[in-house]
Short mmCIF file of C-alpha atoms and ligand atoms in Angstrom, two decimals:
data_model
loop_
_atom_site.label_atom_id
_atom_site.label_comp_id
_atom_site.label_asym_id
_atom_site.label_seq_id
_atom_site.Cartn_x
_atom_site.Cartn_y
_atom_site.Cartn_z
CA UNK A 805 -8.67 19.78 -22.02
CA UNK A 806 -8.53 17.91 -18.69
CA UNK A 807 -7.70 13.90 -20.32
CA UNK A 808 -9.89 11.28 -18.04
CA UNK A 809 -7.67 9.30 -15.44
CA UNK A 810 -5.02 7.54 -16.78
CA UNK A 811 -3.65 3.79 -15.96
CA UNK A 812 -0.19 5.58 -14.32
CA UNK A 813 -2.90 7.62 -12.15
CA UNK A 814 -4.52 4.67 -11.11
CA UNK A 815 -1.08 2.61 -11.07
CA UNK A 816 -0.41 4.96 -8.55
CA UNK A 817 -3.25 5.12 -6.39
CA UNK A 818 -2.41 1.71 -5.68
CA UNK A 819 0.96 2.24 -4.66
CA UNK A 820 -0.04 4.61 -2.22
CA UNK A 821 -2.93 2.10 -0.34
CA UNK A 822 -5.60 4.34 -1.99
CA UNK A 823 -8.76 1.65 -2.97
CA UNK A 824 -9.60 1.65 -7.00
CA UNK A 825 -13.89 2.31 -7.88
CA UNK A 826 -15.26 0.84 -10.52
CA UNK A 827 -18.63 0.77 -12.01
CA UNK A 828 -20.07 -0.95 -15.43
CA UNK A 829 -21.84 1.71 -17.27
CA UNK A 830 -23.84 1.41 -20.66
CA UNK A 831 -25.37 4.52 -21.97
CA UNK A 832 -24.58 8.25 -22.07
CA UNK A 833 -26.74 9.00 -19.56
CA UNK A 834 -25.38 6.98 -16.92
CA UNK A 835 -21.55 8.10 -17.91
CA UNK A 836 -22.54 11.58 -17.28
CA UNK A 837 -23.86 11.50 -13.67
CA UNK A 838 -20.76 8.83 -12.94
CA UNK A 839 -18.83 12.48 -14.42
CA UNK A 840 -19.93 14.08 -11.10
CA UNK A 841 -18.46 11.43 -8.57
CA UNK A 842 -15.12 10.67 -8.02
CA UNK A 843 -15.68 6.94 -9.44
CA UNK A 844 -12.14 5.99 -10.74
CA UNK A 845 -12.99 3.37 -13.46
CA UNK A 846 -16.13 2.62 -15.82
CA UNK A 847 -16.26 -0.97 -17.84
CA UNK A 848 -18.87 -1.22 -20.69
CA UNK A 849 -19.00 -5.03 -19.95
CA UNK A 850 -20.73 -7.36 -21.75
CA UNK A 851 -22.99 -7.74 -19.03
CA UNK A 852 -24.88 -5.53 -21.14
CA UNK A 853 -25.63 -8.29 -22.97
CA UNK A 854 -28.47 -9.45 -19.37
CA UNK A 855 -28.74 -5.86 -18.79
CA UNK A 856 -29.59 -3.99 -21.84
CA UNK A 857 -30.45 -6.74 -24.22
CA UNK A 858 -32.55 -9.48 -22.47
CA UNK A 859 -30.54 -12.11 -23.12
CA UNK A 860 -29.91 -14.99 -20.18
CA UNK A 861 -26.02 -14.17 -20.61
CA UNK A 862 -22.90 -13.07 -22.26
CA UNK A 863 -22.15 -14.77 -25.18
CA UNK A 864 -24.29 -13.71 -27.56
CA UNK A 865 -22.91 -9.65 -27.76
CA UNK A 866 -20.80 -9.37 -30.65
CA UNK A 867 -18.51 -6.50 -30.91
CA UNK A 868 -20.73 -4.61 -33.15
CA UNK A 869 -22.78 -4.09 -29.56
CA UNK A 870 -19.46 -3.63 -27.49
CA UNK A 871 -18.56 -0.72 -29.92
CA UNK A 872 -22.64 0.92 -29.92
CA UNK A 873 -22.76 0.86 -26.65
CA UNK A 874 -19.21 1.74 -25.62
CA UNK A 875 -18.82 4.33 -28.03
CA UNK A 876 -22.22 5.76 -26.18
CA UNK A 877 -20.49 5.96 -22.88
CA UNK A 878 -17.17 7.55 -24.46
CA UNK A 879 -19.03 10.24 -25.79
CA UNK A 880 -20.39 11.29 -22.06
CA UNK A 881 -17.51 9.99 -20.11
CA UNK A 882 -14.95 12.97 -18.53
CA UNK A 883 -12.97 11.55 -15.80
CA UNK A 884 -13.05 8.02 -15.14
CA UNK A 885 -10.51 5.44 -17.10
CA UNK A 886 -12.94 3.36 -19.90
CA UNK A 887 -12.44 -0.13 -20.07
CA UNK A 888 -14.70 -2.38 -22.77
CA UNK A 889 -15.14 -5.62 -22.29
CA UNK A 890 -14.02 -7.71 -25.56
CA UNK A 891 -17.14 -10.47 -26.25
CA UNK A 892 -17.07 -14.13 -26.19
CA UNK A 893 -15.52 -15.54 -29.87
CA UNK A 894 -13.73 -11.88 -30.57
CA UNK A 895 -10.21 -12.97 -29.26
CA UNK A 896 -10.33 -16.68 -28.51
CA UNK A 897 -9.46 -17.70 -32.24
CA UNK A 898 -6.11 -15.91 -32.55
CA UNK A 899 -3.62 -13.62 -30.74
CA UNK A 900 -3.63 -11.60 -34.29
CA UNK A 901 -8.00 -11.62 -34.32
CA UNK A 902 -7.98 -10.81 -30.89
CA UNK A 903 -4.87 -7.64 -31.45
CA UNK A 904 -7.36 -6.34 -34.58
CA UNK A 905 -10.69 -6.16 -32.73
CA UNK A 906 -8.92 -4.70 -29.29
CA UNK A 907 -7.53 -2.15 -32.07
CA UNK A 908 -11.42 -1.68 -33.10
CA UNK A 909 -12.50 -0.94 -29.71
CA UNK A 910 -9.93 1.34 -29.44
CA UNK A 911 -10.33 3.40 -32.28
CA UNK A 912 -14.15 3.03 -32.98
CA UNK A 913 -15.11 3.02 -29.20
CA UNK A 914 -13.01 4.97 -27.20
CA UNK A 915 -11.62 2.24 -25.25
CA UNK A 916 -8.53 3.05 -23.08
CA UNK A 917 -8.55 -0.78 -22.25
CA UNK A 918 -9.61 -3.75 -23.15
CA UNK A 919 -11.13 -6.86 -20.50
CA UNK A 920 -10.83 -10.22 -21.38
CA UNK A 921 -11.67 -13.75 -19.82
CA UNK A 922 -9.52 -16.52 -19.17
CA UNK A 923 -5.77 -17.48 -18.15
CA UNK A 924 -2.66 -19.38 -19.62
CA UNK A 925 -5.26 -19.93 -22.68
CA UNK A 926 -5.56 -16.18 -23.47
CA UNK A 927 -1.99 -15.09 -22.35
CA UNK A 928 -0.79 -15.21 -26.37
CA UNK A 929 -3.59 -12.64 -26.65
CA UNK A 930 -2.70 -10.60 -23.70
CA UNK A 931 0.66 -10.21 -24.89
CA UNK A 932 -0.05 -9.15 -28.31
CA UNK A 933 -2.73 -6.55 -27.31
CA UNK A 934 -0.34 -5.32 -24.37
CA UNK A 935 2.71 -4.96 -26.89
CA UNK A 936 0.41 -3.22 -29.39
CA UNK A 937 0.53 0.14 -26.46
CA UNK A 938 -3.62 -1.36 -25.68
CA UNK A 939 -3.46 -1.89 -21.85
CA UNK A 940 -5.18 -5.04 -21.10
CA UNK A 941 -7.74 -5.87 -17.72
CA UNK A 942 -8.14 -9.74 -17.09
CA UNK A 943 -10.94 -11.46 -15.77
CA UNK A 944 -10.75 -15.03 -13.39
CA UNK A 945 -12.84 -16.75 -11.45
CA UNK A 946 -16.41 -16.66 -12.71
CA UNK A 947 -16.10 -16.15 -16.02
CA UNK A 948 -19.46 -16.05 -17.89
CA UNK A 949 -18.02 -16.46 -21.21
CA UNK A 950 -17.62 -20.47 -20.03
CA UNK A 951 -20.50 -20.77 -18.69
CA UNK A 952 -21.08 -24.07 -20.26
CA UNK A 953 -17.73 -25.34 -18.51
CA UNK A 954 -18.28 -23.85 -15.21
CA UNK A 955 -21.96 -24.96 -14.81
CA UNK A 956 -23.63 -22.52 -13.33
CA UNK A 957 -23.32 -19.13 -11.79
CA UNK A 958 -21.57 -20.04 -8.68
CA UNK A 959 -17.89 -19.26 -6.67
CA UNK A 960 -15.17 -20.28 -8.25
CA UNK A 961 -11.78 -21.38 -6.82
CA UNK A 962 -12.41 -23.79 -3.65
CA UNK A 963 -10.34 -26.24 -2.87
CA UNK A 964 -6.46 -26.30 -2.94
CA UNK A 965 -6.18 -27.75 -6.53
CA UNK A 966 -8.95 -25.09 -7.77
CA UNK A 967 -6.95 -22.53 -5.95
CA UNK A 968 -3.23 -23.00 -7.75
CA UNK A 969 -4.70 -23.23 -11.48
CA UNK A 970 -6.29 -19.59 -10.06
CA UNK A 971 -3.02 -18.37 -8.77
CA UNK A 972 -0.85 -19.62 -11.86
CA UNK A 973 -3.90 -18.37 -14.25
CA UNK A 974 -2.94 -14.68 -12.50
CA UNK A 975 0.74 -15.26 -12.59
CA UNK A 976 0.28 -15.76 -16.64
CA UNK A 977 -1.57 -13.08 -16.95
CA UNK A 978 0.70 -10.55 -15.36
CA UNK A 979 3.83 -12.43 -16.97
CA UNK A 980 1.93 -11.76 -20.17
CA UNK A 981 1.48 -8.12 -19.49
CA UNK A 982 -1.58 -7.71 -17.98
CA UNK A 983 -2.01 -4.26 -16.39
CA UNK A 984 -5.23 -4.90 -14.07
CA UNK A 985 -6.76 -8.60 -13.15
CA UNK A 986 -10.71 -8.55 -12.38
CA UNK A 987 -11.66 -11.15 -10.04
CA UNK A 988 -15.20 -12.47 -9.99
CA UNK A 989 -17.28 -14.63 -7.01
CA UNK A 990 -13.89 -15.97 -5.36
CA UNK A 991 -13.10 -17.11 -2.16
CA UNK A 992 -12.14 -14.25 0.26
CA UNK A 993 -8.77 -16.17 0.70
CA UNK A 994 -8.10 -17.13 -2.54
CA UNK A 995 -8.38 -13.12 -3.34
CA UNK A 996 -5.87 -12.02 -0.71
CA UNK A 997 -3.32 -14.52 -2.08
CA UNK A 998 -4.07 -13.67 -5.73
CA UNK A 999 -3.55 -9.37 -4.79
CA UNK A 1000 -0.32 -10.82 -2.70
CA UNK A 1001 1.13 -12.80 -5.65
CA UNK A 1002 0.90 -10.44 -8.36
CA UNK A 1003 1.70 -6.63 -8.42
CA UNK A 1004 -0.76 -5.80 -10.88
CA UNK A 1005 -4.33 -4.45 -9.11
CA UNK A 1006 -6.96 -6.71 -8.69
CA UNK A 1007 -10.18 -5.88 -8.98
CA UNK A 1008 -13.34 -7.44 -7.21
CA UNK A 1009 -16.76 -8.75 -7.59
CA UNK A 1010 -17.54 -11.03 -4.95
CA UNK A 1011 -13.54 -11.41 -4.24
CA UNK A 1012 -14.02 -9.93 -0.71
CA UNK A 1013 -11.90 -7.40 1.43
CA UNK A 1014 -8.26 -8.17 0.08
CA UNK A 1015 -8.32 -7.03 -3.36
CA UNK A 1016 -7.14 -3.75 -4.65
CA UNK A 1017 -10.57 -2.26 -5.66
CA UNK A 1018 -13.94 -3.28 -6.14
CA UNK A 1019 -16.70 -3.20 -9.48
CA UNK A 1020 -20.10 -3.80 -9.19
CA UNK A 1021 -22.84 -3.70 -12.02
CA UNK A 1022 -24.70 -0.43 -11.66
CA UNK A 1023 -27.66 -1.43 -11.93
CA UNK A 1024 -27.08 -4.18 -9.53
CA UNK A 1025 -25.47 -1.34 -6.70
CA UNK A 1026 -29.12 1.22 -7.85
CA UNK A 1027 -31.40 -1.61 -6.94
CA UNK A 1028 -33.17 -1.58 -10.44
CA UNK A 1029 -33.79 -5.64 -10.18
CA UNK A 1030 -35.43 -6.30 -6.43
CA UNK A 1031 -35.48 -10.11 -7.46
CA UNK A 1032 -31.51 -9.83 -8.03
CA UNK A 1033 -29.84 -9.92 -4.36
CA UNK A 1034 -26.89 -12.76 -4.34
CA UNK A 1035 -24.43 -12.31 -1.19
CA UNK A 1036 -21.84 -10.13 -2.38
CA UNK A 1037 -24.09 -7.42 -3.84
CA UNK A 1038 -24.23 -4.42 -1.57
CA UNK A 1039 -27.37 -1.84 -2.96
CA UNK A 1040 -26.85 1.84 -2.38
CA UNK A 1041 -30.33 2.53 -3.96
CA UNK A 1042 -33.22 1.03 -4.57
CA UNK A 1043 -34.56 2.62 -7.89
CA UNK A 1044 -36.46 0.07 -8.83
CA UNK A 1045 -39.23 1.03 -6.51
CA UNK A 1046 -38.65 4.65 -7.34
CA UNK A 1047 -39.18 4.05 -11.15
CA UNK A 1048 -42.04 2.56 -10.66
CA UNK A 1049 -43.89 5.00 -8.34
CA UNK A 1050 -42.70 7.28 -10.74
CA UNK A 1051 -44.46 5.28 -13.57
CA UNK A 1052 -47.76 4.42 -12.17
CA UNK A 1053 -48.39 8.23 -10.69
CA UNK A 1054 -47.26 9.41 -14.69
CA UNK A 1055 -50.24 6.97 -15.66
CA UNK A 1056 -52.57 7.69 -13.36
CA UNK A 1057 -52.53 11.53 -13.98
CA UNK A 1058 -52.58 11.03 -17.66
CA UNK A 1059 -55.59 8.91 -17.20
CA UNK A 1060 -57.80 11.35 -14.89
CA UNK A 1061 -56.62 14.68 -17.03
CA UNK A 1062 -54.16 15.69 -14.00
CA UNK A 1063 -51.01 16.03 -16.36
CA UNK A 1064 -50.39 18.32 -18.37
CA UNK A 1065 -51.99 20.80 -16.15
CA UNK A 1066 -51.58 25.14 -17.10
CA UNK A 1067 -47.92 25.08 -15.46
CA UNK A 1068 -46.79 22.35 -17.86
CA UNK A 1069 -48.33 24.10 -20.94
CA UNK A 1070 -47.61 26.66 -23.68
CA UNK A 1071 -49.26 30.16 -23.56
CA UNK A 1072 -50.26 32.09 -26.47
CA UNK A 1073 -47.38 34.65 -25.15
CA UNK A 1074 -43.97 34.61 -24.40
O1 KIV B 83 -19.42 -7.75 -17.89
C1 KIV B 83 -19.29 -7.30 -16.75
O2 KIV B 83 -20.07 -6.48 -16.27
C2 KIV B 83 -18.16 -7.77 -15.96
C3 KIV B 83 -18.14 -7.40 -14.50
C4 KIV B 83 -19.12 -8.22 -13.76
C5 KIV B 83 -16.79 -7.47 -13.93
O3 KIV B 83 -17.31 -8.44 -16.45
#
């Protein structure tokens, strides 16, 4: 049995100037059309908390959701590398709380890493997931897990003071053992310096050009939410619309006896 990519397979990729895809993914059904690209990395991120849920944000998943819905993805997943995002309060208390429930994503989930938010503050944790064999992904920049530090939904890292606590926050990260660094709604420039500083790959959202790879929200790239368009989203699809056609012609034949018609029933015979 063919294992899906591994981090020395994407490790490498980088070293040979090859770009690193990433998608977030929720739900069997997804994973298994992501099985017939060439995508290189799916995150079950607890963005699935806006996307699947309802809620306004991130910090209410626990890791009771992480592991239903990444476990759901696991199941379906063949080739891509599966990183799950560890929710807000499930490794911010202790290097040894964060170790056990990256060990639970692991083993009940199918995780082959874990993603976590933050810098020098959650570089004890790093190190003791990373030591435990659990490769870890960090996340700078936007960070919705603070959102009631940062303020709002907005770039993150302008200005020359802003910039440096970035930079060291990425340093600390990779000292700590880091093995990928996500970087969210960041200046262009600040990117480029960030993927020039550190040897570990960074990966973008709203980080520009310079970076390593890129990860957008699925969702986001299928054009499911019109209303949803900041600058750095790109949509290769705009499903939304399609769904909804879809949905109101389903109705409307229901409605005036259309569907099911004789081809879409059962005969008496075989
Ligand atoms: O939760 C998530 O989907 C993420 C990506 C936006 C990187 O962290």
């Amino acid at each position: 049995m063919k294992l899906r990519r591994s981090l020395p397979e994407l490790l490498q990729k980088k070293a040979l100037g090859e770009k690193l895809s990433m998608v977030t993914c929720y739900d069997a059904t997804m994973a298994k059309l992501i099985n017939q690209t060439e995508i290189d990395m799916v995150l079950v991120g607890d963005s699935l908390g806006n996307v699947m849920m309802g809620y306004s944000g991130t910090l209410q998943v626990t890791l009771d959701h992480m592991i239903v819905y990444g476990s759901s993805v696991a199941r379906a997943l063949k080739k891509a590398f599966l990183v799950i995002d560890m929710p807000f309060m499930s490794y911010q208390i202790s290097a040894e709380q964060a170790l056990e429930n990256a060990g639970r994503l692991v083993k009940e989930a199918g995780a082959e890493a874990v993603k976590l938010e933050g810098g020098k503050a959650v570089a004890g944790a790093v190190r003791k997931i990373s030591e435990a064999g659990i490769p870890v992904v960090g996340h700078l920049g936007l960070t919705p897990q603070s959102i009631h530090v940062i303020g709002s939904y907005k770039v993150v890292g302008r200005g020359e003071k802003a910039a440096q606590d970035l930079l060291e926050d990425a340093m600390a990260l990779e000292a700590a053992g880091a093995s990928m660094l996500v970087l969210e709604m960041v200046p262009e420039s600040l990117a480029k310096r960030v993927s020039e500083a550190i040897s570990i790959p960074t990966i973008g959202i709203g980080a520009g050009r310079f970076v390593d790879g890129q990860v957008l929200v699925l969702q986001d790239l299928l054009g499911f939410d019109e209303d949803f368009s900041p600058k750095f989203l790109k949509k290769y699809a705009n499903l939304g619309a399609a769904v909804r056609t879809a949905l109101t012609q389903y109705n409307d034949e229901v409605k005036c006896k259309t569907f099911p018609d004789q081809e879409h029933s059962f005969g008496d015979k075989k």
